[in-house]
């Protein structure tokens, strides 16, 4: 496959390379995965269709692409048979490449994926009794270097494209066999007989929730994350409710309001410390956007309410952020800003060279009780997928030697969100 052209993003976020939304392919065809309806329409028009035909075909292809999960133009039964080879000669509908897929005995599944230009990233699916949560990556690596997080140690960082982000959700639906089947009554403009039997069904969802909690800082790749989530939320796309999507940020304060307005999903904030010196160490971005500014941005987050609380993630690290005083200060801060909050206590997942240890179970329980007594829900998350080393947020590349470093705990945090 051709190399992805890299360009630097100027402005607010750290400059990291990002692939263009259309990755050049060696065969000259264009991959439509990750593109919006208007963008697909533009491409069809540029390829020679008149405006009306381009619009109709874009609507049809969009539907097959994102709502039905079809990757073969020949399966698009409401598009004239003669039209399908024209599309196939110019366009493809791709998927991220799967390097490895693992399945845990507890149902957790993990995929190692590779971009066209050879960078590895991961997604994790965590089912429980009431929902199935996909933990999605927004970047390869992360520039933010939180000291407890393995992703922060990866040298190479590149923003994922909308196609690479939405492609994770689509791959998960492929793997779970979850695309709606049968004919579409709504596609009245069909110009070919529908040769599929049966009726349209959209039931039986295993994948019910999405958390942007995999590799990377989603608000440092705002445009691509927004564009991808728009496709996920589009009623004629993947059609997942914004109430079932949670974006986790380490606290990119200037982008939080835009996240609420332009994406409108639930917010999770990686707090991890309630004192400046401690949070400066654990989440160095705190030196730029401090705790007060962060909590004020949470208080102002559009759409937050008691029905849609903000989740505060708090990794429990022995002797660092886990004292009774820390718990009391956490309650005080959340009250001071009158935040509709819930706290996720995540046992720290050690990895070689991290220099931290997980708090003891007793300490975690004591901390949790103080927060509960302060009137804020503070469940402790339990590890999932231990046998396959499943964990989003601290992912490893294929090149790294595999170690069983108990790096799976925050998968549980992801499962409980939204
Ligand atoms: N960059 C975003 C989203 C990805 S990281 C953010 O920081 O919010 C999301 C979460 O991964 C962190 O909040 C933390 O809960 C979890 N995490 C990372 N490293 C971890 C570790 N070693 N142990 C437990 N949880 C970890
Ligand atoms: Fe990046 Fe989040 Fe890890 Fe911090 S915790 S290094 S922001 S992925």
Short mmCIF file of C-alpha atoms and ligand atoms in Angstrom, two decimals:
data_model
loop_
_atom_site.label_atom_id
_atom_site.label_comp_id
_atom_site.label_asym_id
_atom_site.label_seq_id
_atom_site.Cartn_x
_atom_site.Cartn_y
_atom_site.Cartn_z
CA UNK A 1 0.00 0.00 0.00
CA UNK A 2 1.10 3.55 -0.65
CA UNK A 3 2.56 5.67 2.11
CA UNK A 4 0.21 8.02 3.86
CA UNK A 5 1.09 11.64 3.25
CA UNK A 6 1.83 13.31 6.56
CA UNK A 7 1.25 16.93 7.36
CA UNK A 8 1.64 18.97 10.50
CA UNK A 9 -1.35 20.47 12.23
CA UNK A 10 -0.72 24.06 13.29
CA UNK A 11 -2.50 25.83 16.11
CA UNK A 12 -3.68 25.03 19.56
CA UNK A 13 -2.71 21.41 19.85
CA UNK A 14 0.79 20.06 19.81
CA UNK A 15 1.87 19.65 16.23
CA UNK A 16 1.61 15.98 15.42
CA UNK A 17 1.56 14.43 12.00
CA UNK A 18 -1.83 13.49 10.62
CA UNK A 19 -2.67 11.51 7.56
CA UNK A 20 -4.85 13.24 4.97
CA UNK A 21 -8.50 12.24 5.04
CA UNK A 22 -7.97 10.47 1.75
CA UNK A 23 -5.03 8.11 1.81
CA UNK A 24 -3.54 7.70 -1.66
CA UNK A 25 -3.70 4.09 -2.84
CA UNK A 26 -1.28 2.44 -5.21
CA UNK A 27 -4.11 1.45 -7.56
CA UNK A 28 -5.39 5.04 -7.80
CA UNK A 29 -8.79 4.24 -6.35
CA UNK A 30 -10.15 6.29 -3.44
CA UNK A 31 -11.15 4.73 -0.12
CA UNK A 32 -14.52 6.14 0.98
CA UNK A 33 -14.24 4.90 4.58
CA UNK A 34 -14.42 7.88 6.95
CA UNK A 35 -15.83 10.33 4.41
CA UNK A 36 -19.07 12.26 4.95
CA UNK A 37 -22.05 12.27 2.57
CA UNK A 38 -21.15 15.70 1.07
CA UNK A 39 -17.54 14.61 0.58
CA UNK A 40 -18.63 11.41 -1.17
CA UNK A 41 -21.00 13.47 -3.32
CA UNK A 42 -18.14 15.80 -4.30
CA UNK A 43 -15.97 12.86 -5.30
CA UNK A 44 -18.75 11.32 -7.40
CA UNK A 45 -19.30 14.64 -9.14
CA UNK A 46 -15.56 15.05 -9.74
CA UNK A 47 -15.54 11.56 -11.26
CA UNK A 48 -18.14 12.63 -13.80
CA UNK A 49 -21.66 12.19 -12.41
CA UNK A 50 -24.06 15.10 -12.83
CA UNK A 51 -25.13 16.89 -9.65
CA UNK A 52 -28.41 15.02 -9.22
CA UNK A 53 -26.91 11.59 -9.82
CA UNK A 54 -23.95 12.34 -7.55
CA UNK A 55 -26.31 13.29 -4.73
CA UNK A 56 -28.47 10.19 -5.12
CA UNK A 57 -25.50 7.83 -5.39
CA UNK A 58 -23.81 9.47 -2.40
CA UNK A 59 -26.94 8.94 -0.32
CA UNK A 60 -27.19 5.29 -1.37
CA UNK A 61 -23.51 4.51 -0.93
CA UNK A 62 -23.38 6.30 2.43
CA UNK A 63 -26.22 4.13 3.67
CA UNK A 64 -24.64 0.87 2.51
CA UNK A 65 -21.24 1.91 3.77
CA UNK A 66 -22.07 3.03 7.32
CA UNK A 67 -25.49 1.62 8.08
CA UNK A 68 -25.20 -1.78 6.45
CA UNK A 69 -21.46 -2.35 6.66
CA UNK A 70 -21.18 -3.35 3.01
CA UNK A 71 -17.70 -3.19 1.47
CA UNK A 72 -18.56 -4.50 -2.01
CA UNK A 73 -20.38 -2.22 -4.46
CA UNK A 74 -21.93 -5.31 -6.02
CA UNK A 75 -23.92 -5.89 -2.83
CA UNK A 76 -25.56 -2.45 -3.09
CA UNK A 77 -28.78 -3.81 -4.48
CA UNK A 78 -30.64 -0.56 -5.01
CA UNK A 79 -27.89 0.78 -7.25
CA UNK A 80 -28.27 -0.13 -10.95
CA UNK A 81 -26.17 -3.13 -11.91
CA UNK A 82 -24.49 -1.12 -14.66
CA UNK A 83 -23.44 1.54 -12.17
CA UNK A 84 -21.69 -0.79 -9.76
CA UNK A 85 -18.57 -1.52 -11.89
CA UNK A 86 -18.23 2.24 -12.51
CA UNK A 87 -18.02 2.74 -8.75
CA UNK A 88 -15.72 -0.22 -8.18
CA UNK A 89 -13.28 1.04 -10.81
CA UNK A 90 -12.86 4.33 -8.97
CA UNK A 91 -13.54 3.69 -5.30
CA UNK A 92 -13.11 1.13 -2.54
CA UNK A 93 -14.58 0.77 0.94
CA UNK A 94 -11.77 -0.31 3.22
CA UNK A 95 -11.23 -1.43 6.78
CA UNK A 96 -8.23 -1.00 9.08
CA UNK A 97 -5.87 -3.92 8.71
CA UNK A 98 -6.08 -6.45 11.55
CA UNK A 99 -2.67 -7.62 12.73
CA UNK A 100 -3.95 -9.72 15.59
CA UNK A 101 -7.29 -10.50 17.23
CA UNK A 102 -7.55 -11.96 20.71
CA UNK A 103 -10.51 -13.27 22.64
CA UNK A 104 -10.52 -13.50 26.43
CA UNK A 105 -12.30 -16.19 28.38
CA UNK A 106 -14.43 -13.45 29.98
CA UNK A 107 -15.65 -12.23 26.57
CA UNK A 108 -13.27 -9.27 26.27
CA UNK A 109 -11.82 -8.97 22.79
CA UNK A 110 -8.80 -7.05 21.64
CA UNK A 111 -7.59 -6.19 18.17
CA UNK A 112 -4.20 -4.89 17.14
CA UNK A 113 -4.67 -2.77 14.01
CA UNK A 114 -2.28 -1.26 11.49
CA UNK A 115 -2.57 1.92 9.43
CA UNK A 116 -1.74 1.93 5.73
CA UNK A 117 1.59 3.58 6.57
CA UNK A 118 2.48 0.90 9.07
CA UNK A 119 1.58 2.25 12.53
CA UNK A 120 -0.02 -0.01 15.10
CA UNK A 121 -2.95 0.89 17.32
CA UNK A 122 -5.51 -1.03 19.31
CA UNK A 123 -9.16 -1.35 20.13
CA UNK A 124 -10.81 -3.35 22.89
CA UNK A 125 -14.37 -4.66 23.20
CA UNK A 126 -15.68 -5.27 26.71
CA UNK A 127 -19.09 -6.93 27.08
CA UNK A 128 -21.01 -7.23 30.34
CA UNK A 129 -24.57 -8.18 31.26
CA UNK A 130 -26.17 -4.93 30.17
CA UNK A 131 -23.95 -3.51 27.47
CA UNK A 132 -21.00 -3.97 25.17
CA UNK A 133 -18.41 -1.20 25.16
CA UNK A 134 -15.84 -0.54 22.48
CA UNK A 135 -12.75 1.34 23.60
CA UNK A 136 -11.58 3.34 20.58
CA UNK A 137 -8.18 4.95 19.88
CA UNK A 138 -7.81 8.49 18.53
CA UNK A 139 -4.04 8.63 17.97
CA UNK A 140 -1.09 6.31 17.56
CA UNK A 141 0.77 7.04 20.80
CA UNK A 142 0.19 10.25 22.75
CA UNK A 143 2.18 13.45 23.19
CA UNK A 144 1.05 14.07 26.74
CA UNK A 145 3.40 11.77 28.66
CA UNK A 146 1.28 11.08 31.72
CA UNK A 147 3.76 9.28 33.95
CA UNK A 148 1.45 6.36 34.86
CA UNK A 149 0.35 5.68 31.27
CA UNK A 150 2.14 3.34 28.92
CA UNK A 151 0.80 5.02 25.77
CA UNK A 152 2.67 8.17 26.78
CA UNK A 153 5.96 6.29 26.42
CA UNK A 154 5.46 5.53 22.74
CA UNK A 155 7.85 7.59 20.68
CA UNK A 156 5.89 7.90 17.52
CA UNK A 157 2.68 9.88 17.54
CA UNK A 158 0.32 10.38 14.69
CA UNK A 159 -3.31 11.44 14.62
CA UNK A 160 -5.69 8.83 13.28
CA UNK A 161 -7.90 9.81 10.34
CA UNK A 162 -11.70 9.76 10.57
CA UNK A 163 -11.61 6.52 8.56
CA UNK A 164 -9.15 4.92 10.96
CA UNK A 165 -11.34 5.97 13.90
CA UNK A 166 -14.78 5.05 12.54
CA UNK A 167 -13.14 1.99 10.97
CA UNK A 168 -12.60 0.60 14.48
CA UNK A 169 -16.33 0.67 15.17
CA UNK A 170 -17.05 -0.89 11.79
CA UNK A 171 -14.51 -3.65 12.32
CA UNK A 172 -16.09 -4.43 15.67
CA UNK A 173 -19.52 -4.69 14.01
CA UNK A 174 -17.99 -6.96 11.35
CA UNK A 175 -16.50 -9.18 14.03
CA UNK A 176 -19.69 -9.27 16.07
CA UNK A 177 -21.81 -9.92 12.98
CA UNK A 178 -23.98 -6.96 13.85
CA UNK A 179 -24.95 -5.26 10.62
CA UNK A 180 -28.67 -4.89 9.90
CA UNK A 181 -29.89 -7.40 7.35
CA UNK A 182 -32.68 -7.50 4.77
CA UNK A 183 -34.28 -4.96 2.46
CA UNK A 184 -34.70 -1.28 3.16
CA UNK A 185 -38.27 -0.07 2.84
CA UNK A 186 -37.02 3.50 3.10
CA UNK A 187 -34.91 3.21 -0.04
CA UNK A 188 -37.86 3.94 -2.33
CA UNK A 189 -35.59 5.23 -5.05
CA UNK A 190 -34.19 1.76 -5.62
CA UNK A 191 -33.56 1.20 -9.29
CA UNK A 192 -32.81 -2.48 -9.16
CA UNK A 193 -34.65 -5.37 -7.59
CA UNK A 194 -33.50 -6.17 -4.07
CA UNK A 195 -32.29 -9.72 -4.17
CA UNK A 196 -31.92 -10.02 -0.42
CA UNK A 197 -34.57 -11.99 1.41
CA UNK A 198 -36.14 -11.00 4.70
CA UNK A 199 -36.81 -7.73 6.43
CA UNK A 200 -34.61 -5.00 7.73
CA UNK A 201 -33.58 -5.60 11.32
CA UNK A 202 -31.45 -3.43 13.54
CA UNK A 203 -31.82 -5.41 16.73
CA UNK A 204 -29.56 -7.67 18.72
CA UNK A 205 -26.90 -5.12 19.50
CA UNK A 206 -23.83 -6.43 21.26
CA UNK A 207 -21.96 -3.20 20.69
CA UNK A 208 -24.00 -0.62 22.59
CA UNK A 209 -21.46 1.92 23.89
CA UNK A 210 -18.30 3.63 22.72
CA UNK A 211 -15.59 5.21 24.83
CA UNK A 212 -12.85 7.36 23.27
CA UNK A 213 -10.43 5.98 25.83
CA UNK A 214 -7.94 4.00 23.83
CA UNK A 215 -4.59 5.33 22.66
CA UNK A 216 -4.20 9.08 22.39
CA UNK A 217 -5.77 12.33 23.51
CA UNK A 218 -9.00 12.76 21.50
CA UNK A 219 -9.14 16.54 22.00
CA UNK A 220 -5.69 16.83 20.39
CA UNK A 221 -7.22 15.29 17.28
CA UNK A 222 -10.49 17.16 17.57
CA UNK A 223 -11.57 17.49 13.93
CA UNK A 224 -10.99 13.87 13.04
CA UNK A 225 -12.61 12.58 16.23
CA UNK A 226 -15.61 14.84 15.65
CA UNK A 227 -15.95 13.80 11.99
CA UNK A 228 -15.72 10.11 12.92
CA UNK A 229 -18.23 10.41 15.76
CA UNK A 230 -20.64 12.26 13.45
CA UNK A 231 -20.66 9.15 11.25
CA UNK A 232 -21.17 6.97 14.31
CA UNK A 233 -24.13 9.12 15.47
CA UNK A 234 -25.71 9.71 12.02
CA UNK A 235 -29.16 8.06 11.95
CA UNK A 236 -28.38 6.73 8.48
CA UNK A 237 -24.85 5.85 9.54
CA UNK A 238 -23.93 3.67 12.50
CA UNK A 239 -26.85 5.27 14.37
CA UNK A 240 -25.51 5.13 17.91
CA UNK A 241 -26.96 7.64 20.37
CA UNK A 242 -24.65 10.36 21.70
CA UNK A 243 -25.76 9.27 25.17
CA UNK A 244 -23.93 6.01 24.60
CA UNK A 245 -20.66 7.65 23.62
CA UNK A 246 -18.11 8.99 26.09
CA UNK A 247 -15.02 11.00 25.25
CA UNK A 248 -12.20 10.89 27.78
CA UNK A 249 -9.78 13.80 28.00
CA UNK A 250 -6.77 14.45 30.18
CA UNK A 251 -7.98 18.05 30.39
CA UNK A 252 -7.51 19.99 27.16
CA UNK A 253 -9.50 22.87 28.60
CA UNK A 254 -9.80 25.13 25.51
CA UNK A 255 -11.36 22.30 23.48
CA UNK A 256 -13.90 21.09 26.03
CA UNK A 257 -16.70 23.53 25.18
CA UNK A 258 -16.36 22.72 21.48
CA UNK A 259 -16.54 19.05 22.34
CA UNK A 260 -19.88 19.62 24.05
CA UNK A 261 -21.29 21.87 21.33
CA UNK A 262 -19.95 20.20 18.19
CA UNK A 263 -19.98 16.54 19.27
CA UNK A 264 -22.34 16.51 22.26
CA UNK A 265 -21.17 13.23 23.76
CA UNK A 266 -20.68 12.40 27.44
CA UNK A 267 -17.48 13.65 29.00
CA UNK A 268 -14.94 11.79 31.11
CA UNK A 269 -11.98 13.62 32.63
CA UNK A 270 -8.73 11.99 33.68
CA UNK A 271 -8.24 13.76 36.99
CA UNK A 272 -5.94 11.36 38.91
CA UNK A 273 -4.78 14.02 41.36
CA UNK A 274 -6.34 16.82 43.42
CA UNK A 275 -3.16 18.71 44.40
CA UNK A 276 -1.15 20.74 41.95
CA UNK A 277 2.20 19.04 42.58
CA UNK A 278 0.72 15.54 42.30
CA UNK A 279 -1.34 16.24 39.18
CA UNK A 280 1.59 18.14 37.61
CA UNK A 281 3.57 14.92 37.94
CA UNK A 282 0.92 12.41 36.88
CA UNK A 283 -0.71 14.48 34.11
CA UNK A 284 1.90 17.05 32.98
CA UNK A 285 -0.74 18.90 30.95
CA UNK A 286 -1.83 20.19 34.37
CA UNK A 287 1.07 22.66 34.20
CA UNK A 288 -0.70 24.27 31.24
CA UNK A 289 -4.34 23.88 32.32
CA UNK A 290 -4.62 23.64 36.10
CA UNK A 291 -7.21 21.89 38.24
CA UNK A 292 -9.35 25.01 38.79
CA UNK A 293 -9.56 25.80 35.06
CA UNK A 294 -10.31 22.17 34.33
CA UNK A 295 -13.13 21.93 36.87
CA UNK A 296 -14.59 25.22 35.69
CA UNK A 297 -14.62 23.88 32.12
CA UNK A 298 -16.42 20.80 33.46
CA UNK A 299 -18.98 22.99 35.23
CA UNK A 300 -19.54 24.81 31.93
CA UNK A 301 -19.67 21.62 29.83
CA UNK A 302 -22.68 21.86 27.51
CA UNK A 303 -25.19 19.12 28.19
CA UNK A 304 -23.88 17.98 31.58
CA UNK A 305 -26.65 17.43 34.11
CA UNK A 306 -27.58 15.09 36.92
CA UNK A 307 -28.93 12.76 34.27
CA UNK A 308 -25.70 13.04 32.26
CA UNK A 309 -22.92 13.22 34.79
CA UNK A 310 -19.29 13.89 34.07
CA UNK A 311 -17.07 10.94 34.93
CA UNK A 312 -13.84 11.68 36.78
CA UNK A 313 -11.26 8.95 36.28
CA UNK A 314 -8.88 8.46 39.16
CA UNK A 315 -6.08 5.92 38.93
CA UNK A 316 -5.19 4.68 42.42
CA UNK A 317 -1.42 4.83 42.93
CA UNK A 318 0.16 3.74 46.20
CA UNK A 319 1.39 6.62 48.35
CA UNK A 320 0.88 9.13 45.55
CA UNK A 321 -2.78 10.16 45.33
CA UNK A 322 -4.63 7.68 47.56
CA UNK A 323 -4.77 9.20 51.09
CA UNK A 324 -7.92 10.02 53.06
CA UNK A 325 -7.00 13.67 52.66
CA UNK A 326 -6.91 13.25 48.89
CA UNK A 327 -10.38 11.69 48.97
CA UNK A 328 -11.73 14.55 51.10
CA UNK A 329 -10.15 17.13 48.81
CA UNK A 330 -11.72 15.40 45.82
CA UNK A 331 -15.16 15.68 47.40
CA UNK A 332 -14.55 19.31 48.32
CA UNK A 333 -13.50 20.26 44.79
CA UNK A 334 -16.39 18.48 43.08
CA UNK A 335 -18.80 20.17 45.49
CA UNK A 336 -17.16 23.59 45.15
CA UNK A 337 -17.78 23.52 41.42
CA UNK A 338 -21.23 22.00 41.92
CA UNK A 339 -20.43 19.30 39.39
CA UNK A 340 -22.83 16.56 38.36
CA UNK A 341 -20.07 14.02 38.89
CA UNK A 342 -19.32 10.37 39.31
CA UNK A 343 -15.85 9.08 40.11
CA UNK A 344 -14.29 5.95 38.62
CA UNK A 345 -11.58 4.54 40.84
CA UNK A 346 -9.19 2.57 38.66
CA UNK A 347 -6.57 0.34 40.29
CA UNK A 348 -3.23 1.33 38.73
CA UNK A 349 -2.04 -1.23 36.24
CA UNK A 350 1.72 -1.58 36.65
CA UNK A 351 3.98 -1.80 33.63
CA UNK A 352 7.75 -2.35 33.59
CA UNK A 353 9.59 0.85 34.38
CA UNK A 354 6.56 2.84 35.49
CA UNK A 355 7.96 3.32 38.98
CA UNK A 356 4.49 3.21 40.55
CA UNK A 357 2.55 0.60 42.45
CA UNK A 358 -1.15 0.03 42.77
CA UNK A 359 -2.80 1.09 46.03
CA UNK A 360 -3.80 -1.75 48.37
CA UNK A 361 -7.39 -3.00 48.17
CA UNK A 362 -8.02 -1.68 51.70
CA UNK A 363 -6.76 1.78 50.76
CA UNK A 364 -8.90 1.84 47.64
CA UNK A 365 -11.96 0.81 49.69
CA UNK A 366 -11.30 3.50 52.31
CA UNK A 367 -10.88 6.13 49.59
CA UNK A 368 -14.05 5.02 47.86
CA UNK A 369 -16.02 5.15 51.14
CA UNK A 370 -15.00 8.74 51.83
CA UNK A 371 -16.11 9.82 48.36
CA UNK A 372 -19.39 7.90 48.72
CA UNK A 373 -20.00 9.51 52.10
CA UNK A 374 -19.46 12.85 50.39
CA UNK A 375 -22.49 12.02 48.27
CA UNK A 376 -20.62 11.09 45.09
CA UNK A 377 -20.70 7.66 43.52
CA UNK A 378 -17.17 6.19 43.42
CA UNK A 379 -17.18 2.57 42.29
CA UNK A 380 -13.92 0.63 42.03
CA UNK A 381 -13.34 -0.90 38.62
CA UNK A 382 -12.28 -4.50 38.35
CA UNK A 383 -9.93 -5.83 35.70
CA UNK A 384 -11.27 -7.50 32.56
CA UNK A 385 -9.60 -9.60 29.90
CA UNK A 386 -6.54 -10.44 31.99
CA UNK A 387 -5.68 -13.51 29.93
CA UNK A 388 -5.27 -11.44 26.77
CA UNK A 389 -3.65 -8.43 28.40
CA UNK A 390 -6.56 -6.23 27.35
CA UNK A 391 -6.27 -2.61 28.33
CA UNK A 392 -6.97 0.55 26.48
CA UNK A 393 -4.91 3.61 27.32
CA UNK A 394 -1.65 1.75 27.74
CA UNK A 395 -1.34 -0.22 24.60
CA UNK A 396 1.63 -1.92 23.10
CA UNK A 397 2.80 -2.20 19.55
CA UNK A 398 3.32 -5.46 17.72
CA UNK A 399 7.03 -4.74 17.62
CA UNK A 400 7.23 -4.79 21.38
CA UNK A 401 7.90 -8.07 23.06
CA UNK A 402 4.75 -9.30 24.70
CA UNK A 403 4.81 -9.34 28.46
CA UNK A 404 2.06 -10.25 30.89
CA UNK A 405 2.38 -7.02 32.84
CA UNK A 406 -1.15 -6.94 34.24
CA UNK A 407 -1.90 -4.00 32.04
CA UNK A 408 -5.60 -4.58 31.85
CA UNK A 409 -7.30 -2.80 34.66
CA UNK A 410 -8.67 0.26 32.99
CA UNK A 411 -10.50 -1.82 30.46
CA UNK A 412 -12.98 -2.23 33.27
CA UNK A 413 -13.26 1.53 33.68
CA UNK A 414 -14.07 1.82 30.01
CA UNK A 415 -16.73 -0.86 30.30
CA UNK A 416 -18.58 1.00 32.98
CA UNK A 417 -18.71 4.38 31.30
CA UNK A 418 -21.50 6.06 29.38
N1 LIG B 1 -5.96 10.52 26.68
C1 LIG B 1 -7.26 10.38 27.23
C2 LIG B 1 -7.92 9.07 26.89
C3 LIG B 1 -7.09 7.85 26.89
S1 LIG B 1 -6.26 7.40 28.40
C4 LIG B 1 -7.22 10.58 28.72
O1 LIG B 1 -6.12 10.62 29.30
O2 LIG B 1 -8.29 10.71 29.30
C5 LIG B 1 -7.65 7.04 29.39
C6 LIG B 1 -7.43 6.34 30.68
O3 LIG B 1 -6.55 5.24 30.62
C7 LIG B 1 -6.87 7.15 31.81
O4 LIG B 1 -7.71 8.07 32.39
C8 LIG B 1 -6.68 6.08 32.81
O5 LIG B 1 -7.89 5.83 33.44
C9 LIG B 1 -6.32 4.89 31.98
N2 LIG B 1 -4.95 4.44 32.21
C10 LIG B 1 -3.85 4.75 31.53
N3 LIG B 1 -2.78 4.12 32.05
C11 LIG B 1 -3.23 3.37 33.08
C12 LIG B 1 -2.61 2.47 34.02
N4 LIG B 1 -1.31 2.23 33.98
N5 LIG B 1 -3.39 1.88 34.93
C13 LIG B 1 -4.73 2.10 34.96
N6 LIG B 1 -5.35 2.94 34.13
C14 LIG B 1 -4.62 3.56 33.19
FE1 LIG B 2 -2.11 10.35 26.74
FE2 LIG B 2 -4.34 9.79 28.16
FE3 LIG B 2 -2.11 8.28 28.41
FE4 LIG B 2 -2.13 10.76 29.37
S1 LIG B 2 -3.44 9.05 30.07
S2 LIG B 2 -0.45 9.83 28.15
S3 LIG B 2 -3.38 11.82 27.86
S4 LIG B 2 -3.36 8.48 26.57
#
